[in-house]
């Protein structure tokens, strides 16, 4: 009898030791998110126009997902989906103007309740401030919650607002490093969200990058001069085409971004931009920028600023990774993720924006390193979506995933064991009807095909992504694709049902207005 009791006690002891060891080995997370960072400006994805050696390290030492998508391609909705693991109609953030209910289920709060220290530094962009889901928050404020590139304002723990001198991407990395130093003692696991404002408009590069690429010619995307034939009127109507360069205002007083620069910063800025603007006016006067030439000129100015701003992100990602390099044990046990709230049209179809369900906007860069689990150099084709991030992080942390989350954990994929029944299609729904003249639409993307429904006026588009990866040839209505279209329609219905999209969203009035042209979904 005594022996049995002893065995039981030893067993119990071993079990509790194991549990404690598991507790101590729970991974830390550094979740780095940029804003509007186009996949093709990360060299691990593309590499034809710029290099991002530091972001690429995550792909080289971990995994890069080539089929990663968002559920609704704009800032607020993507962020809300990441935090909740739910589609927009479930978390209430259908558009940037929708009110944010931070008391709903958020995965940082679940982690915190499970013993993690949680913090968010950088861009937040939801319409109420972070709350008790974070032990610490320091978020950009001002410029309509977008924040400023130069000398930005931050709100700390939902209370005090401070202005910090310097460049937004640098400051967010400085603050993150400081927080990491103080919170990586090993007493508790941590999750830090590092969220850059870059590469969102108005793209203002750091002074040290302003002259970079100045004499280069960056190749235009293949679809830059798209004629939009075969597609819905929305493809033509949208108002985010690259077509007219706007010079830097000489007088900063009417410009909220320039007005806050110091005299020294402004002087350095003008010293680089003004000679280019003078050359622009001369060329324009001489008739050298008529028609398509103006479009091409504008693209050069646009894309160079874009990759300069990305250079600032990459350099600061490098600083965070170098800091981790100094502590091998911490590095081994820390999951580092790099993503953006969505990818971005950087000239494809002549556009500079997101929102539409076309590939460039629907995709999301996603790179992840976790030396303990992920085989270095993995290039993963499985379809993932931003609804999956919350369940995946919880799964990696060994925390139970709430049933109400709509995403799936892709931990098995990270371990190299893709489940047999892993999703074969993703659901997309854009609600912000009329904004930038984009119509409301939902749709389905499978490995090969995409079906888009602009349901407010019942217009369909269908693409064969294998034969037409640039989505130039809308096949909807083409009789030889009828059976494929029917299959896609069935799949779309299935996903609408699976994710519990309410019927009323498809019925007029499609929008309600609250000051700005944003959709508000009433609380249910
Ligand atoms: Ca964004």
Coordinates of C-alpha atoms and ligand atoms in Angstrom, one line a residue:
X1 CA 0.0 0.0 0.0
X2 CA 2.8 2.4 1.0
X3 CA 4.6 1.6 -2.2
X4 CA 1.5 2.5 -4.3
X5 CA 1.2 5.8 -2.4
X6 CA 4.8 6.5 -2.9
X7 CA 4.6 5.7 -6.6
X8 CA 1.5 8.0 -6.9
X9 CA 3.3 10.8 -5.0
X10 CA 6.5 10.5 -7.2
X11 CA 4.2 10.4 -10.3
X12 CA 2.4 13.5 -9.1
X13 CA 5.7 15.2 -8.4
X14 CA 7.1 14.4 -11.8
X15 CA 3.9 15.6 -13.4
X16 CA 3.9 18.9 -11.6
X17 CA 7.6 19.4 -12.4
X18 CA 6.9 18.8 -16.0
X19 CA 4.1 21.3 -15.9
X20 CA 6.3 23.8 -14.3
X21 CA 9.0 23.2 -16.9
X22 CA 6.4 23.6 -19.6
X23 CA 5.2 26.8 -18.0
X24 CA 8.8 28.2 -18.0
X25 CA 9.3 27.2 -21.6
X26 CA 6.3 29.0 -22.9
X27 CA 7.4 31.0 -25.9
X28 CA 7.6 34.8 -26.0
X29 CA 6.1 36.6 -29.0
X30 CA 7.3 39.7 -30.8
X31 CA 4.6 40.6 -33.3
X32 CA 5.9 43.2 -35.7
X33 CA 3.3 44.7 -38.0
X34 CA 3.8 47.4 -40.6
X35 CA 1.0 49.3 -42.3
X36 CA 0.3 49.0 -46.0
X37 CA 3.5 47.1 -46.6
X38 CA 3.3 45.5 -50.1
X39 CA 4.6 42.0 -50.4
X40 CA 6.6 42.9 -53.5
X41 CA 8.7 45.4 -51.5
X42 CA 9.9 42.6 -49.2
X43 CA 12.8 40.9 -51.0
X44 CA 12.0 37.5 -49.5
X45 CA 8.8 37.7 -51.6
X46 CA 10.1 39.4 -54.7
X47 CA 13.3 41.3 -54.7
X48 CA 13.0 43.0 -58.1
X49 CA 12.9 46.6 -56.9
X50 CA 14.4 46.7 -53.4
X51 CA 16.2 44.7 -50.7
X52 CA 15.0 44.1 -47.1
X53 CA 17.8 42.0 -45.7
X54 CA 16.6 42.1 -42.1
X55 CA 13.0 41.2 -42.7
X56 CA 14.3 38.5 -45.0
X57 CA 16.2 36.9 -42.1
X58 CA 12.9 35.7 -40.7
X59 CA 12.3 33.8 -43.9
X60 CA 15.8 32.4 -44.0
X61 CA 15.8 31.4 -40.4
X62 CA 12.1 30.5 -40.2
X63 CA 9.1 30.5 -42.6
X64 CA 7.5 32.7 -45.2
X65 CA 3.9 32.2 -46.2
X66 CA 3.2 32.9 -49.9
X67 CA -0.6 32.4 -49.7
X68 CA -1.4 34.6 -46.7
X69 CA -4.6 36.8 -47.0
X70 CA -6.6 39.3 -45.1
X71 CA -10.4 39.2 -44.6
X72 CA -11.1 42.9 -45.3
X73 CA -8.3 44.9 -46.7
X74 CA -8.1 48.1 -44.7
X75 CA -6.3 49.2 -41.5
X76 CA -8.9 49.1 -38.7
X77 CA -10.8 46.0 -39.9
X78 CA -7.5 44.0 -40.3
X79 CA -6.3 45.0 -36.9
X80 CA -9.7 44.1 -35.3
X81 CA -9.6 40.7 -37.0
X82 CA -6.1 40.0 -35.8
X83 CA -7.0 40.8 -32.2
X84 CA -10.3 38.8 -32.2
X85 CA -9.7 35.9 -34.6
X86 CA -13.0 36.9 -36.2
X87 CA -14.3 38.3 -39.5
X88 CA -15.4 42.0 -39.6
X89 CA -19.2 41.3 -39.2
X90 CA -18.4 39.5 -35.9
X91 CA -16.0 42.0 -34.3
X92 CA -17.9 45.1 -35.5
X93 CA -15.0 46.7 -37.4
X94 CA -16.3 46.7 -40.9
X95 CA -14.7 50.0 -41.8
X96 CA -12.2 52.5 -40.3
X97 CA -15.1 54.6 -38.8
X98 CA -16.8 51.8 -36.9
X99 CA -16.8 52.1 -33.1
X100 CA -14.4 49.6 -31.3
X101 CA -15.6 47.6 -28.4
X102 CA -12.4 46.6 -26.6
X103 CA -14.3 44.6 -24.0
X104 CA -14.9 41.8 -26.5
X105 CA -12.8 38.7 -26.5
X106 CA -9.2 39.7 -27.5
X107 CA -6.3 37.3 -27.6
X108 CA -3.8 39.6 -25.8
X109 CA -6.2 39.6 -22.8
X110 CA -6.5 35.8 -22.9
X111 CA -2.7 35.6 -22.9
X112 CA -2.4 38.1 -20.1
X113 CA -4.9 36.1 -18.0
X114 CA -2.8 33.0 -18.7
X115 CA 0.3 34.7 -17.2
X116 CA 1.8 36.6 -20.0
X117 CA 3.0 40.2 -19.8
X118 CA 1.5 42.0 -22.8
X119 CA 2.3 45.3 -24.5
X120 CA 1.6 47.2 -27.7
X121 CA 3.8 50.0 -29.0
X122 CA 3.1 52.0 -32.1
X123 CA 0.1 52.3 -34.4
X124 CA -3.3 51.2 -33.0
X125 CA -5.8 52.9 -35.2
X126 CA -9.0 51.6 -33.6
X127 CA -11.6 54.1 -32.4
X128 CA -11.1 53.7 -28.7
X129 CA -7.8 53.3 -26.9
X130 CA -6.3 50.0 -25.8
X131 CA -7.5 48.8 -22.4
X132 CA -6.8 46.1 -19.9
X133 CA -5.7 43.6 -22.5
X134 CA -2.2 45.1 -22.3
X135 CA 0.0 45.6 -19.3
X136 CA 1.4 48.5 -21.2
X137 CA 0.4 50.5 -24.3
X138 CA 2.0 53.4 -26.0
X139 CA 0.1 54.2 -29.2
X140 CA 0.4 56.8 -32.0
X141 CA -2.2 59.5 -31.8
X142 CA -3.1 62.5 -34.0
X143 CA -3.6 62.8 -37.8
X144 CA -6.9 60.8 -37.5
X145 CA -5.3 58.1 -35.3
X146 CA -2.8 57.5 -38.1
X147 CA 0.0 59.2 -36.2
X148 CA 2.9 61.4 -37.6
X149 CA 6.2 60.4 -39.2
X150 CA 8.1 63.3 -37.7
X151 CA 8.0 64.1 -34.0
X152 CA 4.9 61.9 -33.3
X153 CA 2.4 62.1 -30.5
X154 CA 1.8 58.9 -28.3
X155 CA -0.8 58.1 -25.8
X156 CA 0.5 56.1 -22.9
X157 CA -1.8 53.5 -21.2
X158 CA -4.8 55.4 -22.5
X159 CA -4.0 58.5 -20.5
X160 CA -1.1 60.9 -21.0
X161 CA -0.2 62.1 -24.4
X162 CA 3.5 63.0 -25.1
X163 CA 5.2 64.4 -28.2
X164 CA 8.6 62.7 -29.0
X165 CA 11.2 64.2 -31.1
X166 CA 12.5 62.0 -33.9
X167 CA 11.2 59.7 -36.6
X168 CA 8.2 57.4 -35.9
X169 CA 9.7 54.1 -37.1
X170 CA 12.9 54.7 -35.1
X171 CA 11.0 55.8 -31.9
X172 CA 8.7 52.8 -32.0
X173 CA 11.8 50.5 -32.3
X174 CA 13.6 52.4 -29.5
X175 CA 10.6 52.1 -27.2
X176 CA 10.1 48.4 -28.0
X177 CA 13.8 47.7 -27.3
X178 CA 13.5 49.5 -24.0
X179 CA 10.4 47.5 -23.1
X180 CA 12.0 44.3 -24.1
X181 CA 15.0 44.9 -21.9
X182 CA 12.8 45.5 -18.9
X183 CA 10.4 42.6 -19.5
X184 CA 12.6 39.8 -20.8
X185 CA 13.8 38.7 -17.3
X186 CA 12.3 35.3 -17.7
X187 CA 9.9 35.6 -14.8
X188 CA 7.0 35.7 -17.1
X189 CA 6.6 35.0 -20.8
X190 CA 5.8 38.1 -22.9
X191 CA 4.0 39.2 -26.0
X192 CA 5.0 42.5 -27.5
X193 CA 3.2 44.1 -30.5
X194 CA 5.5 46.4 -32.4
X195 CA 3.3 48.3 -34.9
X196 CA 4.9 50.7 -37.3
X197 CA 3.0 53.6 -39.0
X198 CA 5.2 53.1 -42.1
X199 CA 4.6 52.5 -45.0
X200 CA 1.2 54.4 -44.8
X201 CA 0.5 57.7 -46.5
X202 CA 1.7 60.5 -46.4
X203 CA 5.0 58.6 -47.0
X204 CA 7.8 60.7 -45.4
X205 CA 11.1 58.9 -45.4
X206 CA 13.7 59.4 -42.6
X207 CA 16.2 62.1 -43.5
X208 CA 19.0 59.5 -43.9
X209 CA 17.1 57.8 -46.7
X210 CA 15.8 60.9 -48.5
X211 CA 18.4 60.8 -51.2
X212 CA 18.6 57.1 -51.7
X213 CA 17.5 55.8 -55.2
X214 CA 17.4 59.4 -56.4
X215 CA 19.1 58.6 -59.7
X216 CA 17.6 55.2 -60.2
X217 CA 14.7 54.2 -62.4
X218 CA 12.5 51.6 -60.7
X219 CA 10.7 49.2 -63.1
X220 CA 7.0 49.7 -63.5
X221 CA 4.7 46.8 -62.7
X222 CA 3.4 44.8 -65.8
X223 CA -0.1 46.1 -65.2
X224 CA 0.8 49.7 -64.6
X225 CA -1.0 50.8 -67.8
X226 CA -4.1 48.6 -67.3
X227 CA -7.1 49.5 -69.5
X228 CA -9.5 47.8 -67.1
X229 CA -11.3 46.1 -70.0
X230 CA -13.5 43.1 -69.1
X231 CA -13.8 44.2 -65.4
X232 CA -16.5 45.9 -63.3
X233 CA -16.9 49.7 -63.5
X234 CA -15.3 49.8 -60.1
X235 CA -11.9 48.8 -61.5
X236 CA -12.0 52.0 -63.6
X237 CA -13.9 54.3 -61.2
X238 CA -11.6 54.1 -58.2
X239 CA -9.9 57.3 -57.3
X240 CA -6.5 55.9 -56.2
X241 CA -4.7 55.9 -59.5
X242 CA -1.2 57.1 -59.8
X243 CA -1.5 59.9 -62.2
X244 CA -0.4 63.3 -61.0
X245 CA 2.6 64.2 -58.9
X246 CA 2.0 66.8 -56.2
X247 CA 5.0 68.8 -55.2
X248 CA 6.1 69.6 -51.6
X249 CA 4.3 72.7 -50.3
X250 CA 6.8 75.6 -49.7
X251 CA 4.8 76.9 -46.9
X252 CA 4.4 74.3 -44.1
X253 CA 1.7 76.2 -42.2
X254 CA -1.2 74.6 -44.0
X255 CA 0.2 71.1 -43.7
X256 CA -0.1 69.2 -40.5
X257 CA 2.8 66.9 -41.2
X258 CA 5.3 69.5 -42.2
X259 CA 4.1 72.0 -39.6
X260 CA 5.4 69.7 -36.8
X261 CA 8.9 69.3 -38.1
X262 CA 11.7 71.2 -36.5
X263 CA 13.3 74.0 -38.6
X264 CA 16.4 71.8 -39.0
X265 CA 14.3 68.8 -40.2
X266 CA 12.3 70.9 -42.6
X267 CA 15.5 72.5 -44.0
X268 CA 17.0 69.1 -44.6
X269 CA 13.8 67.9 -46.2
X270 CA 13.5 70.8 -48.6
X271 CA 17.2 70.6 -49.5
X272 CA 16.6 67.2 -51.1
X273 CA 13.0 67.6 -52.4
X274 CA 13.0 71.1 -53.7
X275 CA 15.6 70.6 -56.5
X276 CA 13.6 67.6 -57.7
X277 CA 10.4 69.6 -57.6
X278 CA 12.1 72.4 -59.6
X279 CA 13.2 69.9 -62.2
X280 CA 9.6 68.6 -62.3
X281 CA 8.1 72.0 -63.0
X282 CA 10.7 72.6 -65.8
X283 CA 9.9 69.3 -67.5
X284 CA 6.2 70.0 -67.1
X285 CA 6.5 73.4 -68.7
X286 CA 8.6 72.0 -71.5
X287 CA 5.8 69.5 -72.3
X288 CA 7.9 66.5 -71.3
X289 CA 5.4 65.1 -68.9
X290 CA 2.2 64.9 -71.0
X291 CA -0.1 62.0 -70.8
X292 CA 1.5 58.7 -69.8
X293 CA 4.8 60.4 -69.1
X294 CA 3.2 62.2 -66.2
X295 CA 1.9 58.9 -64.9
X296 CA 5.4 57.3 -65.2
X297 CA 7.0 60.3 -63.5
X298 CA 4.5 60.2 -60.6
X299 CA 5.2 56.4 -60.2
X300 CA 8.9 57.1 -59.8
X301 CA 8.4 59.7 -57.1
X302 CA 5.8 57.5 -55.4
X303 CA 7.7 54.2 -55.4
X304 CA 11.0 55.7 -54.4
X305 CA 9.4 57.3 -51.3
X306 CA 7.7 54.0 -50.6
X307 CA 10.8 51.9 -50.6
X308 CA 12.7 54.6 -48.6
X309 CA 10.0 54.3 -45.9
X310 CA 10.4 50.5 -46.1
X311 CA 14.1 50.9 -45.7
X312 CA 13.4 52.6 -42.3
X313 CA 11.2 49.6 -41.3
X314 CA 13.8 47.1 -42.4
X315 CA 16.6 48.8 -40.5
X316 CA 14.6 48.9 -37.3
X317 CA 13.5 45.2 -37.7
X318 CA 17.3 44.6 -37.9
X319 CA 17.8 46.4 -34.6
X320 CA 15.2 44.2 -32.9
X321 CA 16.7 41.0 -34.3
X322 CA 20.2 42.0 -33.4
X323 CA 19.1 42.6 -29.8
X324 CA 17.6 39.0 -29.7
X325 CA 20.9 37.7 -31.3
X326 CA 22.7 38.7 -28.1
X327 CA 20.8 36.2 -26.0
X328 CA 20.7 32.8 -27.6
X329 CA 18.3 31.2 -25.1
X330 CA 15.8 34.1 -25.5
X331 CA 16.1 34.0 -29.3
X332 CA 15.4 30.2 -29.3
X333 CA 12.3 30.7 -27.2
X334 CA 10.9 33.8 -28.9
X335 CA 8.4 33.7 -31.8
X336 CA 9.1 36.6 -34.1
X337 CA 6.4 37.5 -36.6
X338 CA 6.5 40.1 -39.4
X339 CA 3.4 41.1 -41.2
X340 CA 1.4 44.1 -42.4
X341 CA -2.3 44.9 -41.9
X342 CA -2.5 44.3 -45.6
X343 CA -0.4 44.3 -48.7
X344 CA -0.8 47.2 -51.1
X345 CA -1.1 48.1 -54.8
X346 CA 2.3 49.7 -55.6
X347 CA 1.4 50.6 -59.2
X348 CA -0.3 47.4 -60.2
X349 CA -3.3 48.2 -62.3
X350 CA -2.1 51.8 -62.0
X351 CA -3.3 51.9 -58.3
X352 CA -1.8 53.0 -55.0
X353 CA -4.2 51.6 -52.3
X354 CA -5.8 48.5 -51.0
X355 CA -9.5 47.6 -50.4
X356 CA -10.2 45.6 -53.6
X357 CA -10.1 41.8 -53.5
X358 CA -7.4 41.7 -56.2
X359 CA -4.3 39.9 -55.1
X360 CA -2.0 42.8 -54.3
X361 CA -4.6 44.1 -51.7
X362 CA -6.0 40.8 -50.5
X363 CA -2.6 39.4 -49.6
X364 CA -0.8 40.0 -46.3
X365 CA 2.9 39.5 -45.9
X366 CA 3.6 36.9 -43.2
X367 CA 7.0 35.7 -42.0
X368 CA 7.6 33.8 -38.8
X369 CA 10.7 32.6 -36.9
X370 CA 10.6 30.2 -34.0
X371 CA 13.9 28.2 -34.0
X372 CA 12.6 25.6 -31.6
X373 CA 9.8 24.5 -34.1
X374 CA 10.1 26.0 -37.6
X375 CA 12.5 24.5 -40.1
X376 CA 14.8 27.4 -41.4
X377 CA 14.1 28.4 -45.0
X378 CA 10.5 27.0 -45.1
X379 CA 8.4 28.5 -47.9
X380 CA 4.8 27.6 -47.2
X381 CA 2.0 27.6 -49.7
X382 CA -0.9 26.7 -47.3
X383 CA -3.6 29.3 -47.3
X384 CA -3.7 31.3 -44.1
X385 CA -5.8 34.4 -43.2
X386 CA -5.6 37.0 -40.5
X387 CA -8.5 35.3 -38.6
X388 CA -5.9 32.5 -37.9
X389 CA -3.3 34.6 -36.0
X390 CA -5.1 34.7 -32.7
X391 CA -5.7 30.9 -32.5
X392 CA -2.2 30.2 -33.7
X393 CA -0.5 32.3 -31.0
X394 CA -2.7 30.9 -28.3
X395 CA -2.0 27.4 -29.5
X396 CA 1.8 28.1 -29.5
X397 CA 1.5 29.4 -26.0
X398 CA -0.4 26.3 -24.9
X399 CA -3.6 28.3 -24.1
X400 CA -7.0 27.0 -25.0
X401 CA -8.6 28.5 -28.1
X402 CA -12.1 29.9 -27.5
X403 CA -14.7 28.3 -29.7
X404 CA -16.0 31.7 -30.9
X405 CA -12.8 32.4 -32.8
X406 CA -13.3 31.8 -36.5
X407 CA -9.8 31.2 -37.5
X408 CA -7.8 28.0 -37.3
X409 CA -4.4 27.5 -35.6
X410 CA -1.7 26.8 -38.2
X411 CA 0.7 25.5 -35.5
X412 CA 0.6 22.0 -37.2
X413 CA 1.7 23.7 -40.5
X414 CA 4.6 25.4 -38.6
X415 CA 5.6 21.9 -37.3
X416 CA 5.7 20.6 -40.8
X417 CA 2.4 18.6 -40.5
X418 CA -0.2 20.2 -42.6
X419 CA -3.6 18.8 -41.6
X420 CA -5.4 16.8 -44.4
X421 CA -8.5 18.9 -44.1
X422 CA -6.7 22.3 -44.1
X423 CA -8.8 25.0 -45.8
X424 CA -8.9 25.1 -49.6
X425 CA -10.5 28.5 -49.9
X426 CA -10.6 31.9 -48.1
X427 CA -13.5 34.3 -47.6
X428 CA -13.2 38.0 -48.2
X429 CA -15.7 40.9 -47.4
X430 CA -15.1 44.6 -48.0
X431 CA -17.9 46.8 -46.5
X432 CA -16.7 50.4 -46.9
X433 CA -19.1 51.1 -49.8
X434 CA -18.3 54.2 -51.9
X435 CA -15.0 55.0 -50.1
X436 CA -12.5 55.8 -52.8
X437 CA -15.3 54.8 -55.2
X438 CA -14.8 51.1 -54.3
X439 CA -18.0 49.1 -54.2
X440 CA -18.9 46.8 -51.4
X441 CA -18.1 43.2 -52.3
X442 CA -17.4 39.8 -51.0
X443 CA -15.9 36.7 -52.6
X444 CA -14.0 33.5 -52.4
X445 CA -10.4 32.7 -53.4
X446 CA -9.4 29.1 -54.0
X447 CA -5.9 27.9 -54.9
X448 CA -6.6 28.5 -58.5
X449 CA -9.7 30.7 -58.9
X450 CA -11.2 33.9 -57.5
X451 CA -14.9 34.9 -57.6
X452 CA -15.8 38.5 -56.6
X453 CA -19.4 39.8 -56.1
X454 CA -20.0 43.5 -56.0
X455 CA -23.4 42.7 -54.6
X456 CA -24.8 46.3 -54.3
X457 CA -25.3 46.2 -58.1
X458 CA -24.9 42.5 -58.6
X459 CA -21.7 42.6 -60.7
X460 CA -19.4 39.5 -60.7
X461 CA -15.8 39.0 -61.6
X462 CA -14.0 35.7 -61.9
X463 CA -10.3 35.0 -62.5
X464 CA -8.2 32.0 -63.3
X465 CA -5.1 32.8 -61.3
X466 CA -3.1 30.1 -62.9
X467 CA -3.5 31.4 -66.4
X468 CA -4.0 35.0 -65.4
X469 CA -2.1 35.8 -62.2
X470 CA -2.4 39.5 -62.8
X471 CA -6.2 39.4 -62.9
X472 CA -6.6 41.1 -66.2
X473 CA -9.2 38.8 -67.8
X474 CA -12.6 38.6 -66.1
X475 CA -14.1 35.2 -67.1
X476 CA -17.5 35.8 -65.5
X477 CA -20.1 35.2 -68.3
X478 CA -17.6 33.1 -70.3
X479 CA -19.7 29.9 -71.1
X480 CA -16.6 27.6 -70.9
X481 CA -16.2 28.5 -67.2
X482 CA -19.9 28.1 -66.3
X483 CA -19.4 25.0 -64.2
X484 CA -16.4 26.4 -62.4
X485 CA -18.4 29.6 -61.7
X486 CA -21.2 27.5 -60.3
X487 CA -18.8 25.6 -58.0
X488 CA -17.3 28.9 -56.8
X489 CA -20.8 30.3 -56.1
X490 CA -21.5 27.2 -54.0
X491 CA -18.2 27.6 -52.1
X492 CA -19.0 31.3 -51.5
X493 CA -22.4 30.3 -50.0
X494 CA -20.8 27.7 -47.9
X495 CA -18.3 30.2 -46.4
X496 CA -20.9 32.8 -45.8
X497 CA -22.8 30.1 -43.8
X498 CA -19.7 28.9 -42.1
X499 CA -18.7 32.3 -40.9
X500 CA -22.3 33.2 -40.1
X501 CA -22.5 36.4 -42.3
X502 CA -26.0 37.8 -41.6
X503 CA -28.4 38.2 -44.5
X504 CA -29.1 41.8 -43.9
X505 CA -25.6 43.0 -44.8
X506 CA -26.5 42.1 -48.5
X507 CA -29.7 44.3 -48.4
X508 CA -30.1 48.0 -48.9
X509 CA -29.4 50.4 -47.3
X510 CA -25.8 49.1 -47.5
X511 CA -24.3 51.9 -45.6
X512 CA -25.0 54.0 -42.6
X513 CA -23.2 57.2 -42.1
X514 CA -21.6 58.6 -39.1
X515 CA -19.8 61.8 -40.0
X516 CA -17.8 60.0 -42.7
X517 CA -18.7 57.5 -45.3
X518 CA -18.2 54.4 -43.2
X519 CA -20.4 51.4 -42.5
X520 CA -21.5 50.9 -39.0
X521 CA -22.8 47.4 -38.1
X522 CA -25.3 47.7 -35.3
X523 CA -24.6 45.7 -32.2
X524 CA -26.4 42.4 -32.3
Ligands
LIG1 CA1 -3.2 49.6 -43.6

